[in-house]
Coordinates of C-alpha atoms in Angstrom, one line a residue:
M1 CA 12.1 0.8 1.4
D2 CA 9.6 3.0 3.1
G3 CA 6.3 1.5 3.6
A4 CA 7.8 -1.9 3.6
E5 CA 8.3 -4.5 6.7
R6 CA 10.3 -7.8 5.8
T7 CA 10.4 -10.4 7.5
G8 CA 11.4 -14.2 7.5
G9 CA 13.4 -16.1 4.8
A10 CA 17.1 -17.7 4.4
P11 CA 19.8 -16.7 1.9
G12 CA 18.3 -17.0 -1.7
A13 CA 14.8 -17.9 -0.4
L14 CA 11.9 -17.2 -2.1
R15 CA 10.9 -14.0 -2.0
V16 CA 6.7 -12.8 -1.5
T17 CA 4.7 -8.9 -1.4
A18 CA 2.2 -8.2 0.2
V19 CA 0.3 -5.6 -0.8
L20 CA -2.5 -4.2 1.1
A21 CA -5.2 -2.2 -0.5
S22 CA -7.2 -1.9 2.4
P23 CA -7.4 2.5 3.1
H24 CA -8.2 1.8 7.0
G25 CA -4.9 -0.5 7.1
S26 CA -5.0 -2.2 10.0
G27 CA -8.3 -3.8 9.8
S28 CA -9.8 -7.2 8.9
T29 CA -8.3 -7.5 5.2
A30 CA -4.9 -6.9 7.1
A31 CA -5.3 -9.9 9.7
A32 CA -6.0 -11.7 6.3
A33 CA -3.1 -11.0 4.6
G34 CA -1.1 -11.2 7.9
A35 CA -1.9 -15.1 7.7
V36 CA -1.3 -16.2 4.1
L37 CA 2.0 -14.4 5.0
E38 CA 3.0 -16.2 8.0
G39 CA 1.7 -19.4 5.8
C40 CA 4.9 -18.3 3.4
R41 CA 7.4 -17.5 6.1
G42 CA 6.5 -21.1 7.4
A43 CA 7.6 -22.3 4.1
G44 CA 10.3 -20.4 4.3
A45 CA 10.3 -17.3 1.8
L46 CA 11.6 -14.2 2.5
C47 CA 8.2 -11.7 3.3
T48 CA 7.8 -7.7 3.5
L49 CA 4.2 -6.2 4.0
V50 CA 3.9 -3.2 1.6
D51 CA 0.4 -0.4 2.1
L52 CA -0.3 0.8 -0.5
R53 CA -2.1 3.9 1.3
D54 CA 1.9 5.4 2.2
G55 CA 2.4 5.2 -1.7
A56 CA -0.9 6.6 -3.8
A57 CA 1.7 10.3 -3.5
D58 CA 4.8 9.2 -5.6
G59 CA 2.8 6.6 -7.9
F60 CA 3.1 4.2 -5.7
A61 CA 6.4 3.3 -7.1
A62 CA 8.4 1.7 -3.3
A63 CA 5.5 -0.9 -4.0
V64 CA 5.7 -1.8 -7.8
E65 CA 9.3 -1.7 -7.1
A66 CA 8.3 -3.9 -3.8
V67 CA 6.2 -6.3 -6.8
E68 CA 8.9 -5.7 -9.7
E69 CA 11.6 -8.3 -7.0
A70 CA 9.5 -10.4 -5.1
D71 CA 8.3 -13.4 -6.4
A72 CA 5.3 -13.7 -5.4
V73 CA 2.5 -11.2 -4.6
V74 CA -0.7 -11.2 -2.4
F75 CA -3.1 -9.4 -3.5
A76 CA -4.8 -8.2 -0.3
S77 CA -7.9 -5.3 -0.5
P78 CA -11.4 -5.1 1.4
V79 CA -14.6 -5.6 -1.4
H80 CA -16.4 -1.6 -2.1
R81 CA -19.0 -2.5 -4.2
A82 CA -18.4 -6.4 -5.1
T83 CA -15.1 -5.7 -6.4
H84 CA -11.7 -5.0 -4.9
T85 CA -10.9 -1.1 -3.3
S86 CA -10.3 2.2 -5.7
L87 CA -6.5 2.1 -4.1
L88 CA -6.2 -1.3 -5.3
A89 CA -7.3 0.1 -9.1
S90 CA -4.9 3.0 -9.1
F91 CA -1.6 0.8 -7.8
L92 CA -2.4 -0.8 -10.3
E93 CA -2.9 1.4 -13.1
H94 CA 0.8 2.4 -12.6
V95 CA 2.1 -0.9 -13.2
E96 CA 3.3 -1.5 -15.9
R97 CA 2.7 -4.5 -18.9
G98 CA 5.8 -5.1 -21.7
A99 CA 3.2 -3.6 -23.3
K100 CA 4.9 -2.0 -26.6
H101 CA 5.9 1.2 -25.1
E102 CA 6.7 -0.1 -21.6
T103 CA 10.1 -1.2 -20.9
R104 CA 8.9 -3.0 -17.6
A105 CA 6.2 -6.6 -16.3
P106 CA 7.2 -7.0 -13.1
L107 CA 3.6 -8.8 -12.8
R108 CA 4.6 -11.5 -15.8
G109 CA 5.2 -14.8 -14.9
K110 CA 4.8 -14.4 -11.1
A111 CA 2.5 -16.6 -9.4
A112 CA 0.5 -14.2 -7.0
A113 CA -2.9 -15.0 -4.8
V114 CA -5.3 -13.1 -4.7
V115 CA -6.9 -12.0 -0.7
M116 CA -9.8 -10.1 0.6
T117 CA -12.8 -9.6 3.4
G118 CA -16.5 -8.5 2.7
A119 CA -19.2 -8.5 4.9
A120 CA -21.3 -11.1 3.1
P121 CA -20.6 -14.5 2.1
E122 CA -22.9 -13.3 -1.9
H123 CA -19.4 -11.7 -2.8
F124 CA -17.5 -14.5 -2.8
L125 CA -17.3 -13.6 -6.6
A126 CA -15.9 -10.3 -6.3
P127 CA -12.6 -11.7 -6.2
E128 CA -13.5 -13.1 -9.5
K129 CA -12.9 -9.6 -11.4
L130 CA -9.2 -8.9 -10.7
R131 CA -8.1 -12.6 -11.0
S132 CA -9.2 -12.1 -14.5
V133 CA -7.6 -8.7 -14.5
L134 CA -4.2 -10.2 -13.8
T135 CA -3.9 -13.4 -15.3
S136 CA -5.2 -11.5 -19.0
F137 CA -3.9 -8.2 -18.4
Y138 CA -0.4 -8.7 -17.1
A139 CA 0.5 -12.6 -17.1
V140 CA -0.2 -13.8 -13.3
Q141 CA -0.6 -17.3 -13.3
V142 CA -2.7 -17.0 -9.2
L143 CA -3.4 -19.5 -7.2
S144 CA -6.9 -21.1 -6.8
P145 CA -9.2 -20.5 -5.4
S146 CA -8.2 -17.0 -3.5
L147 CA -9.3 -16.7 0.0
F148 CA -12.4 -14.9 0.8
L149 CA -13.2 -14.6 4.6
T150 CA -15.9 -12.7 6.3
G151 CA -17.2 -11.5 9.3
T152 CA -17.2 -14.7 10.9
A153 CA -14.3 -15.7 10.4
F154 CA -13.1 -13.3 13.3
G155 CA -13.2 -12.2 16.7
P156 CA -14.2 -8.5 18.1
D157 CA -10.9 -7.7 17.6
R158 CA -10.4 -8.5 14.2
S159 CA -8.3 -10.7 15.0
L160 CA -8.7 -14.6 13.1
T161 CA -11.0 -17.4 14.6
P162 CA -8.6 -20.3 14.3
G163 CA -10.0 -21.9 11.7
A164 CA -9.6 -18.6 9.2
A165 CA -6.0 -18.0 10.2
G166 CA -5.6 -21.4 9.1
T167 CA -6.6 -21.7 5.7
G168 CA -4.7 -18.1 5.4
V169 CA -2.0 -20.4 6.7
L170 CA -2.2 -22.7 4.2
H171 CA -3.3 -19.8 1.1
G172 CA 0.7 -18.7 2.2
R173 CA 2.2 -22.0 2.1
A174 CA 0.4 -23.6 -1.6
L175 CA 1.8 -19.6 -3.1
V176 CA 4.8 -20.8 -2.8
D177 CA 4.6 -23.6 -4.1
L178 CA 3.3 -22.2 -7.4
A179 CA 6.1 -19.4 -6.7
A180 CA 8.3 -22.5 -6.7
A181 CA 7.3 -23.4 -9.9
C182 CA 6.6 -20.6 -11.9
R183 CA 10.3 -19.6 -10.7
A184 CA 11.5 -23.0 -12.2
G185 CA 9.2 -22.6 -15.0
G186 CA 11.0 -20.8 -17.0
S187 CA 8.3 -21.2 -20.2
I188 CA 5.9 -19.3 -17.9
A189 CA 7.3 -15.8 -17.4
L190 CA 7.2 -16.2 -21.3
L191 CA 4.4 -15.5 -21.4
R192 CA 1.4 -12.5 -23.0
P193 CA -0.8 -10.5 -21.5
L194 CA -3.7 -11.3 -24.3
V195 CA -3.6 -7.4 -25.0

């Protein structure tokens, strides 16, 4: 799969795909997503990281396919103008939701985590807009609370501080728990988007 890296997991393990929506790719948002994936791997999940910068030209086909194959999705984005990036918004525009004219609903009934990084703590509500879109428009079960990290969570080399890394790992383990519950509960997958 182009732009994807798979790690961890045993056969039959839950699959987690992280969707990295940073226009810069290798910064603090990637480190935060990496900590969540570390927690997922520690809980036995097979993890895939998809960088959306690699898929815009083809309509994000590989990224949509990776999300469809996953049991859980990590949406990782820096805060831009008090919300997620336009790269993530563009990706979501390419994800069907099972409406009358659509043949797929790759997110419906799945577990997800929202991971965002921001310059100031005052942007802590930025993940809520994405959470609302995922839950209402796509019928996704989103882990609460979201992971929101500011500059104080990172060292000079953009690596996470031990406390922030531990929080990211905990979110990953909790996401695997939520994904297992979604997989086991057949009714969750039947829930439909609000509109």
